[in-house]
Tab-separated table of C-alpha atoms and ligand atoms in Angstrom:
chain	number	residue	atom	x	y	z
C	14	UNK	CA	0.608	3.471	24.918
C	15	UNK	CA	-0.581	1.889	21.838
C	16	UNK	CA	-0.652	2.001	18.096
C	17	UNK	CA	-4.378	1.770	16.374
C	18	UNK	CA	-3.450	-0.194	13.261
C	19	UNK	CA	-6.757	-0.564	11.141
C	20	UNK	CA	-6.310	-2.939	8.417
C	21	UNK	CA	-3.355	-4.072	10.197
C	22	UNK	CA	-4.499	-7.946	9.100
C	23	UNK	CA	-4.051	-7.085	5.625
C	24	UNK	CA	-0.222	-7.222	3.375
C	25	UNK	CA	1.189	-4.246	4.182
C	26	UNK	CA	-0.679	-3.693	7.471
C	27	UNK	CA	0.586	-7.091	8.652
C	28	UNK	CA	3.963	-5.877	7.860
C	29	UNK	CA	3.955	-2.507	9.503
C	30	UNK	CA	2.548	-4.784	12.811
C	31	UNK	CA	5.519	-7.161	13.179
C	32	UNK	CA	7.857	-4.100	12.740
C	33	UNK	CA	5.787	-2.069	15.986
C	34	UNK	CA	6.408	-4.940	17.900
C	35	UNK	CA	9.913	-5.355	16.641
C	36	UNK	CA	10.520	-2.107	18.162
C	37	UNK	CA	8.347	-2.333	21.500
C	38	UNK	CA	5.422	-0.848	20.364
C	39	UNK	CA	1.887	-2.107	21.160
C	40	UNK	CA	0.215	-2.638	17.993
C	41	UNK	CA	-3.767	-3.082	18.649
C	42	UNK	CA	-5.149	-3.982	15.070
C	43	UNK	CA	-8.858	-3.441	14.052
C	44	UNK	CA	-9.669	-5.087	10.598
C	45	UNK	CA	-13.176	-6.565	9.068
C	46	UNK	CA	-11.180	-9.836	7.866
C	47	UNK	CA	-12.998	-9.058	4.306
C	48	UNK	CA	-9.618	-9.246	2.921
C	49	UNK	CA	-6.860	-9.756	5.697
C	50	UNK	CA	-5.930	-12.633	7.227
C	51	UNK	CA	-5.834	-13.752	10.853
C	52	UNK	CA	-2.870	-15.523	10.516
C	53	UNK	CA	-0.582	-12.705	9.241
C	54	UNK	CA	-1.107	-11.023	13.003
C	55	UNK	CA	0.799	-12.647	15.590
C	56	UNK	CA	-0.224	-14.414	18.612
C	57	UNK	CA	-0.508	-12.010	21.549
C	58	UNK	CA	-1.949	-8.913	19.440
C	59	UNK	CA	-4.946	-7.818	20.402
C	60	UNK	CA	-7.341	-7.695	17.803
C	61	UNK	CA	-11.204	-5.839	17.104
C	62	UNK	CA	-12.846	-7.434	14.266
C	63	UNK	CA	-15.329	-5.222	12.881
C	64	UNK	CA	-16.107	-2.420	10.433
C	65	UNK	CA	-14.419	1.020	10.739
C	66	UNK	CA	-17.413	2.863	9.589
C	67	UNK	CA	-19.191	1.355	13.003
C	68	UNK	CA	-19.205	4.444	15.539
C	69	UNK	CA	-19.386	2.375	18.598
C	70	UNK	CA	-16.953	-0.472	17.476
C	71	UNK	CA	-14.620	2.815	17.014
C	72	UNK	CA	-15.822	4.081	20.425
C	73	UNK	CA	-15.132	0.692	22.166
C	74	UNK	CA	-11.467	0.702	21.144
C	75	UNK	CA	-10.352	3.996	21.923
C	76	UNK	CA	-11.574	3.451	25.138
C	77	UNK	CA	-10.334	0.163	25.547
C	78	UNK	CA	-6.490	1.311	25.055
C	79	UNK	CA	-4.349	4.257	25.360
C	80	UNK	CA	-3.919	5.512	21.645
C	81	UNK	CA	-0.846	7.248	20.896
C	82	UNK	CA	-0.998	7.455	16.981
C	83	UNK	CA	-3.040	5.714	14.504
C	84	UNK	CA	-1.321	3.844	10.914
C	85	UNK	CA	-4.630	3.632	8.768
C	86	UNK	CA	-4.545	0.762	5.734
C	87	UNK	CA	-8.217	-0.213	5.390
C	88	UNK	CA	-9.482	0.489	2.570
C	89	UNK	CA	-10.796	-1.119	-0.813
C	90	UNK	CA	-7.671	-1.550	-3.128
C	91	UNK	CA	-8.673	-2.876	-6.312
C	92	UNK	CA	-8.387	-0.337	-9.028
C	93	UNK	CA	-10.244	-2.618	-11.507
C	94	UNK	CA	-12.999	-3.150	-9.167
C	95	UNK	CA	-13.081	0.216	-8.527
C	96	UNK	CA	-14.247	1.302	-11.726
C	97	UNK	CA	-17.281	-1.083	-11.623
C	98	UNK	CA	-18.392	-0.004	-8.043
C	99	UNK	CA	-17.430	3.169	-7.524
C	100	UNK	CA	-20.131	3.670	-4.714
C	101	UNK	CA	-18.316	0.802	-2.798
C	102	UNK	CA	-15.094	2.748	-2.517
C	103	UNK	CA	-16.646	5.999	-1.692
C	104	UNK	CA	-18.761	4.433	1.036
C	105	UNK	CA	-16.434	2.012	2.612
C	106	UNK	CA	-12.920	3.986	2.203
C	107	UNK	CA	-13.958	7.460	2.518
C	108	UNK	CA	-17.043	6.147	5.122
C	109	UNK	CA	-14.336	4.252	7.072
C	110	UNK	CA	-11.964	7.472	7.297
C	111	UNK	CA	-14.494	10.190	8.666
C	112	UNK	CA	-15.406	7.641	11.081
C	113	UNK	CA	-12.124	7.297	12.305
C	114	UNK	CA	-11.798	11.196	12.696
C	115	UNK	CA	-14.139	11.959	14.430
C	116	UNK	CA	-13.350	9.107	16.638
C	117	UNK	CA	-10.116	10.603	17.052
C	118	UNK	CA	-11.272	13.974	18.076
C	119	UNK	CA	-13.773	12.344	20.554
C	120	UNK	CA	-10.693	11.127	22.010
C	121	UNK	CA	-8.723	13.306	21.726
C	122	UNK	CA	-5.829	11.491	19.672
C	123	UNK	CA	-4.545	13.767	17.211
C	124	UNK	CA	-1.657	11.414	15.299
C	125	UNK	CA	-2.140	9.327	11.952
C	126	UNK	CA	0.181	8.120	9.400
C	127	UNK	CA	-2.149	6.886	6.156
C	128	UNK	CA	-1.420	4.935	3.451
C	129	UNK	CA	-2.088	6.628	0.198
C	130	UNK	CA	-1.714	6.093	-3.644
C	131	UNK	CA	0.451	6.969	-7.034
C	132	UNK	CA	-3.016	6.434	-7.972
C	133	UNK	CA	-3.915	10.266	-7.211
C	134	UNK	CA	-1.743	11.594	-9.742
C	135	UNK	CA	-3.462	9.845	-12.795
C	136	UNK	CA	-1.613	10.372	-16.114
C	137	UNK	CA	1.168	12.249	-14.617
C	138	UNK	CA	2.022	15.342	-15.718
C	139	UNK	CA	5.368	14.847	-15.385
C	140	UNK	CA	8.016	12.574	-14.357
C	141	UNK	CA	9.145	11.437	-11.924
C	142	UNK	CA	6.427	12.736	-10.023
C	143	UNK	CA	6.896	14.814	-6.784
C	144	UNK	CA	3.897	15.625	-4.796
C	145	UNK	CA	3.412	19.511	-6.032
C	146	UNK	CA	2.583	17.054	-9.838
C	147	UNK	CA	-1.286	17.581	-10.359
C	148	UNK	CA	-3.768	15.274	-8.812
C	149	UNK	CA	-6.396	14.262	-10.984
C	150	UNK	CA	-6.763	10.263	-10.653
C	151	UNK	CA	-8.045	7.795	-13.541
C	152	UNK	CA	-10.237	5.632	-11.349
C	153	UNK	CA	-12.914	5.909	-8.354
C	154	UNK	CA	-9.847	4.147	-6.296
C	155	UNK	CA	-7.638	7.323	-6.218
C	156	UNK	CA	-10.451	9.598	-6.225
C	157	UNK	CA	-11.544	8.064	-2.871
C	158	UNK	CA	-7.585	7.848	-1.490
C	159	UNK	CA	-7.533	11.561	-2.799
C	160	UNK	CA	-10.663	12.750	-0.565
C	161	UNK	CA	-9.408	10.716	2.309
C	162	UNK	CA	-6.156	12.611	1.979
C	163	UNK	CA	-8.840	16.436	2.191
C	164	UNK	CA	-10.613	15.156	4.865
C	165	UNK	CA	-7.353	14.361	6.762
C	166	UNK	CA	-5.999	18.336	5.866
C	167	UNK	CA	-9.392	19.822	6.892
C	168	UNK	CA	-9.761	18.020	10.308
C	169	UNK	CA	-5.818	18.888	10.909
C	170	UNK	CA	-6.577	22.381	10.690
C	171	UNK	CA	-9.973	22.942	12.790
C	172	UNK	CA	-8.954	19.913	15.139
C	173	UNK	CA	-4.998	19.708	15.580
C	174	UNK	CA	-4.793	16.096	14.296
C	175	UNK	CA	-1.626	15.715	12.458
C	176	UNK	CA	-0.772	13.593	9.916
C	177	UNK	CA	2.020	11.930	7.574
C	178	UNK	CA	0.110	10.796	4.635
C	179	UNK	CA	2.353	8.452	2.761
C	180	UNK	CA	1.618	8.289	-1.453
C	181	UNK	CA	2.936	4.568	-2.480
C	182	UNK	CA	4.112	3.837	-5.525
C	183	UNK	CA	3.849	-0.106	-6.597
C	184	UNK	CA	4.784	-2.546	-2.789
C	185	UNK	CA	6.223	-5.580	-3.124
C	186	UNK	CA	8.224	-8.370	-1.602
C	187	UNK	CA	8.298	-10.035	2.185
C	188	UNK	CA	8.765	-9.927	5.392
C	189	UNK	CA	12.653	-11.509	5.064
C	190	UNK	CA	12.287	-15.294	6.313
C	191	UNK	CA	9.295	-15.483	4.081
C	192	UNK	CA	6.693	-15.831	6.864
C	193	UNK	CA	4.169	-13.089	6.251
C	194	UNK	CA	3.818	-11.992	2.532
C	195	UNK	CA	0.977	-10.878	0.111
C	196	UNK	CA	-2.000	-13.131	-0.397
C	197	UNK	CA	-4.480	-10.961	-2.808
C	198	UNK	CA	-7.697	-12.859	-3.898
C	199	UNK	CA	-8.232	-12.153	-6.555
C	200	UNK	CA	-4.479	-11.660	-6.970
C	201	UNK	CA	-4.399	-8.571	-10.007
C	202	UNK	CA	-0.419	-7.625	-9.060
C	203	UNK	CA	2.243	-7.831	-11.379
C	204	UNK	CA	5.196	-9.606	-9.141
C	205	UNK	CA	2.821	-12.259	-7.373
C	206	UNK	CA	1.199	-13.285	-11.070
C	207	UNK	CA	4.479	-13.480	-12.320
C	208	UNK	CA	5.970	-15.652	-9.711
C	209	UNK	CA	2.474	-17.886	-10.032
C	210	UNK	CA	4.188	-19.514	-13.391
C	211	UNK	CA	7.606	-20.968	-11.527
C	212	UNK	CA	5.352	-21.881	-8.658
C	213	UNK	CA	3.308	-24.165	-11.536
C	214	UNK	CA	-0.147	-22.081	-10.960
C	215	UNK	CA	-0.085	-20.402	-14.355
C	216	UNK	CA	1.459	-21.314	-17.688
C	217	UNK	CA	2.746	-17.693	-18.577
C	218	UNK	CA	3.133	-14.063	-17.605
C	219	UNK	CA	0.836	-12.018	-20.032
C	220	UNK	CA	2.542	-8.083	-20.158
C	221	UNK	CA	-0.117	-5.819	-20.815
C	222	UNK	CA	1.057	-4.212	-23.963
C	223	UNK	CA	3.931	-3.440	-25.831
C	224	UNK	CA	3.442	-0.419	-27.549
C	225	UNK	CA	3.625	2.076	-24.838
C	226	UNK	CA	5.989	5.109	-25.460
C	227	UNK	CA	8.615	3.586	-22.993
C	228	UNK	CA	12.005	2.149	-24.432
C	229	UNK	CA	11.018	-1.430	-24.445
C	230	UNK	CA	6.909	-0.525	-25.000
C	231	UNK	CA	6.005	-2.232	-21.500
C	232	UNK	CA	4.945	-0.162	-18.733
C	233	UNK	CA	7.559	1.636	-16.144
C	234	UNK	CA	6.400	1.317	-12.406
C	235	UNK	CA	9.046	2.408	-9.160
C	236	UNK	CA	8.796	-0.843	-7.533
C	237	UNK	CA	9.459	-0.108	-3.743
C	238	UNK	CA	9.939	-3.417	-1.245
C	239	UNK	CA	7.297	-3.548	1.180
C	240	UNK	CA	10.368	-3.528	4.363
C	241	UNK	CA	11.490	-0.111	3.466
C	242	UNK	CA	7.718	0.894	3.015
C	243	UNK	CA	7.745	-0.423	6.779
C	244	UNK	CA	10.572	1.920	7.501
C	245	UNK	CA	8.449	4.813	6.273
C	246	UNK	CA	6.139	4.286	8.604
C	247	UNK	CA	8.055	4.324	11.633
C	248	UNK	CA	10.008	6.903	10.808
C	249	UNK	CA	6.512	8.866	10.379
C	250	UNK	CA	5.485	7.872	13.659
C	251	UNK	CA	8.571	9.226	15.259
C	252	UNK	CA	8.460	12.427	12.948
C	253	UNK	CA	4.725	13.199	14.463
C	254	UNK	CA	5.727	12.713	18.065
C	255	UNK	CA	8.557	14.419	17.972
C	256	UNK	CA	5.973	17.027	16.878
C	257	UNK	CA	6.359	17.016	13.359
C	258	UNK	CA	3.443	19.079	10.851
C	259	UNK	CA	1.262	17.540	8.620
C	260	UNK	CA	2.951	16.561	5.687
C	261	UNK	CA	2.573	14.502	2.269
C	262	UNK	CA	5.392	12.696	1.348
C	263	UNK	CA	5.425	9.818	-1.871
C	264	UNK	CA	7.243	6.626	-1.302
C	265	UNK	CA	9.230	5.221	-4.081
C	266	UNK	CA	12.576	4.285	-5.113
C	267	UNK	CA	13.084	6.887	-7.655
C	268	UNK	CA	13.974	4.384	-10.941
C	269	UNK	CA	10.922	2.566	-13.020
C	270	UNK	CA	11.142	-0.804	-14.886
C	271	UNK	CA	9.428	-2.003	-17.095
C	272	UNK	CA	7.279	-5.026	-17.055
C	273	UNK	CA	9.533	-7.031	-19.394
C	274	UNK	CA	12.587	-6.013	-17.137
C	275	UNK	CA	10.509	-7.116	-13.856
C	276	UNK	CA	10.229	-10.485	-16.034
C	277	UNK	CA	13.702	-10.698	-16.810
C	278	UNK	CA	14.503	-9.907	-12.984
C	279	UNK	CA	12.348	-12.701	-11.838
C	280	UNK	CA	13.807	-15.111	-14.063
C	281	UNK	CA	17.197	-14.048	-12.768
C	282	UNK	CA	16.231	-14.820	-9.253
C	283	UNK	CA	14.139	-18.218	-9.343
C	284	UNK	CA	16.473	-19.818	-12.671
C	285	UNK	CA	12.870	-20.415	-14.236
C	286	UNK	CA	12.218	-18.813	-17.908
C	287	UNK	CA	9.030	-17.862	-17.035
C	288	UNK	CA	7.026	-17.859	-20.488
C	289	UNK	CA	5.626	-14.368	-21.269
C	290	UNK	CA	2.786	-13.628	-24.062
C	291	UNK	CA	1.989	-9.705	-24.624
C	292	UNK	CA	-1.914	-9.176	-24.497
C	293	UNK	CA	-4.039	-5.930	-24.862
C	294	UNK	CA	-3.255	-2.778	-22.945
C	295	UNK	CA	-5.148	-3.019	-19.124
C	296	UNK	CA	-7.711	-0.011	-19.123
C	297	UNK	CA	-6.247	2.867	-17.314
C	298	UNK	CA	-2.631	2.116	-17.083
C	299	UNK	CA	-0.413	5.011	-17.732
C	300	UNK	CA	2.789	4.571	-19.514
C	301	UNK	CA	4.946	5.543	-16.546
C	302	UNK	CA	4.904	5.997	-13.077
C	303	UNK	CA	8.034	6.586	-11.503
C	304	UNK	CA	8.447	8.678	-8.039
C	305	UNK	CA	10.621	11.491	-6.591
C	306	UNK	CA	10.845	10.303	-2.698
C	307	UNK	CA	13.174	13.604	-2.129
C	308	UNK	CA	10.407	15.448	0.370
C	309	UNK	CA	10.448	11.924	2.267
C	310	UNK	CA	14.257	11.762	2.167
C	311	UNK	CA	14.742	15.501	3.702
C	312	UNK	CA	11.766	15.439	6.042
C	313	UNK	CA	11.437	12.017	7.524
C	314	UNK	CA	15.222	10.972	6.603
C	315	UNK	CA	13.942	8.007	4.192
C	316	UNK	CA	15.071	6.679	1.372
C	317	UNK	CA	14.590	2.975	-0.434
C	318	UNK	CA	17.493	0.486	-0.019
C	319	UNK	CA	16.016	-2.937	-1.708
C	320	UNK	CA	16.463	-3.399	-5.623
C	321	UNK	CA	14.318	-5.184	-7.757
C	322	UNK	CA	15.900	-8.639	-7.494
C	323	UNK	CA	15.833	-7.842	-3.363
C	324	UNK	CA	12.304	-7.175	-3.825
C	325	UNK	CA	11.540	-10.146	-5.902
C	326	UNK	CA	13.665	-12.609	-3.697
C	327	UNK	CA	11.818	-11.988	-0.600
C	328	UNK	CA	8.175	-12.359	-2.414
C	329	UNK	CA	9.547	-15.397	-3.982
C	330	UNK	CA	10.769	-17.117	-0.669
C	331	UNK	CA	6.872	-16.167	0.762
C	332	UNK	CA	5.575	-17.703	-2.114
C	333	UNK	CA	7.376	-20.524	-1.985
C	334	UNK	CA	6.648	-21.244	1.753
C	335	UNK	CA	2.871	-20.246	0.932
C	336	UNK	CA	1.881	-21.942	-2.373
C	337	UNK	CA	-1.456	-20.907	-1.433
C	338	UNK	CA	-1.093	-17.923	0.329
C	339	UNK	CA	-2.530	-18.059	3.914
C	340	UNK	CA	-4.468	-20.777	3.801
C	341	UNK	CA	-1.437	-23.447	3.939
V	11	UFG	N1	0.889	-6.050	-15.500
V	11	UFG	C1	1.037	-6.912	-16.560
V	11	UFG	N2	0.509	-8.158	-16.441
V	11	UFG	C2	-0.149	-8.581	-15.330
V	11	UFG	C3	-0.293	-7.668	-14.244
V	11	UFG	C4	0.241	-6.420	-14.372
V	11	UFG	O1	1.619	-6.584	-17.595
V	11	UFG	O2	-0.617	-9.737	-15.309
V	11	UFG	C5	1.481	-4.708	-15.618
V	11	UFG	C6	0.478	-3.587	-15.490
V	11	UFG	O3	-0.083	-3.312	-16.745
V	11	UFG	C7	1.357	-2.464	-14.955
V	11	UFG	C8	2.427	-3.186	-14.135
V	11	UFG	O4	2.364	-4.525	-14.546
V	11	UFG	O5	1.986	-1.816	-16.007
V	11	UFG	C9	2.151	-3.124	-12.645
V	11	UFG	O6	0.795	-3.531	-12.417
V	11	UFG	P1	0.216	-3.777	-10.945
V	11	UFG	O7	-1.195	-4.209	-11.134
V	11	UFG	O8	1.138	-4.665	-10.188
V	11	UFG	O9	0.320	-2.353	-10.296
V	11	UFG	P2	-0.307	-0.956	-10.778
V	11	UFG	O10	0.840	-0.116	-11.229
V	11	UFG	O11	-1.428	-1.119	-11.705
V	11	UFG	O12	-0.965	-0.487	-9.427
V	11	UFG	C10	-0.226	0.110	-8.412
V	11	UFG	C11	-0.879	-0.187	-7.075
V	11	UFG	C12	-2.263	0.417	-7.015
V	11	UFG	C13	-2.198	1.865	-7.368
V	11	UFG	C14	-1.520	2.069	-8.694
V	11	UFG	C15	-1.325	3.516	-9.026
V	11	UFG	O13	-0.955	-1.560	-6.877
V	11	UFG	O14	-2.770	0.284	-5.715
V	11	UFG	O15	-0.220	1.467	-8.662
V	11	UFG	O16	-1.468	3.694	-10.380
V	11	UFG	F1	-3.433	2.372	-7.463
């Protein structure tokens, strides 16, 4: 049987693809290649290019295969963007999910494991957030990830399908030899722009304020490394078929740093000193964002291994391979 993997072209997609067929799994990936990149899937994949939100391209590939579970990525990511066309992530992420539902009931596949946001908390409430914290997100981004998430809770409970929806807090890092990694354009990500100045791309590293209420004044995020997000996902998979309920479960490791600490990190790994200038506040960041991953540790039996400098070390052996991302 096989594995539907939309957006599975795209960085963490491409990721959760090579780990499938690590295990013997038959990944089938459907992506729109507005964003992902052919040459993150491997040879022998099978691969639909088209748009989610296309009834008949959905039809086509259920029929085509025997779908055991779905892992749903597509969507628009950009948080800035997000808050200059709203309408595009409404239509095209929430669009692209209730056509994929009810292409799953038509066929009768009743599995998914979707990748979900921090970004539907907001301004937390409290922290470290678990995922009882209130959801009232900052930007048209998380709103859309948030409705996704109530469309996937409704259709469980009139149609059956089950579903792990996974909240991320902030990926990063590699595939470990450096061959698949993230390749953003435009590239808005804190570890990727800071490895840009070692890599001779970009003179500095500018930290987006300094006068937050956090020990140092720069923003705390729970950096999680993109392997043991990976690891999530399979472990979903196996939790579903095994005959698991619907559950929500965030993904972090549990401890923020800061943005000057991520710096320092990064300098500690590539021996560069990485200039850094501190600039305005971004609109919409909160202060800090750090996770409680305990419902994902007692139900799916997950927790984050890699550290910061792990996490780092891998993104900075992709980059280095991949100046230019993909297209080297
Ligand atoms: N930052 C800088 N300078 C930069 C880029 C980022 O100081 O050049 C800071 C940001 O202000 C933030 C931290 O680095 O404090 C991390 O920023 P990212 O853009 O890497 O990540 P975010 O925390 O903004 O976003 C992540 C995910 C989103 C998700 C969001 C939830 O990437 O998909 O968390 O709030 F929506």
């Amino acid at each position: 049987m096989a594995i539907l993997v939309c957006g599975g072209a795209g960085y963490i997609g491409s990721h959760n693809v090579r780990a499938l067929l690590a295990q013997g799994e038959t990944p089938v990936v459907l992506d729109n290649f507005l964003t992902g990149h052919r040459a993150s899937v491997p040879a022998g994949v099978c691969v639909h290019e088209g748009d989610m939100r296309d009834p008949a391209l959905l039809d086509a590939v259920f029929s085509a295969h025997d779908i055991d579970a779905v892992l749903h990525f597509a969507a628009s990511s950009l948080v800035g963007e997000s808050m200059e066309r709203p309408l595009k992530y409404f239509q095209n992420n929430i669009g692209g999910m209730m056509t994929l539902l009810e292409a799953m009931v038509r066929h009768g596949v009743d599995r998914i494991v979707f990748s979900s946001t921090a970004a539907v908390y907001g301004e937390p409430d409290r922290v470290p957030i678990d995922e009882d914290a209130a959801l009232q997100p900052t930007n048209p981004y998380g709103e859309s990830k948030l409705v996704m998430e109530r469309l996937m809770r409704w259709v469980g409970e009139v149609h059956g399908v089950r579903s792990v929806i996974l909240r991320y807090f902030n990926v990063a890092g590699a595939w470990p030899d450096g061959s698949i990694g993230e390749d953003h354009r435009p590239e808005t990500h804190l570890i990727p722009l800071i490895l840009q100045v070692p890599l001779g791309k970009r003179p500095l590293i500018t930290v987006f304020g300094d006068d937050y209420p956090t020990p140092d004044g720069t923003c705390i995020r729970d950096y999680l490394d993109v392997m043991d997000l990976v690891d999530a996902h399979l472990r979903a998979l196996a939790y579903l078929r095994d005959g698991g309920r619907s559950v929500v479960c965030n993904l972090g490791n549990g401890t923020g740093f800061s943005v000057r600490q991520m710096v320092e990190a990064a300098r500690r790994v590539t021996g560069h000193n990485i200039p850094m200038s501190v600039g305005p506040r971004r609109v919409g960041d909160p202060a800090r964002l750090v996770a409680s991953a305990a419902r994902a540790s007692s139900v799916l039996g997950w927790q984050a291994h890699a550290g910061i400098e792990e996490i780092i070390a891998s993104a900075w052996k992709w980059h280095g391979a991949h100046p230019d991302g993909y297209d080297r």
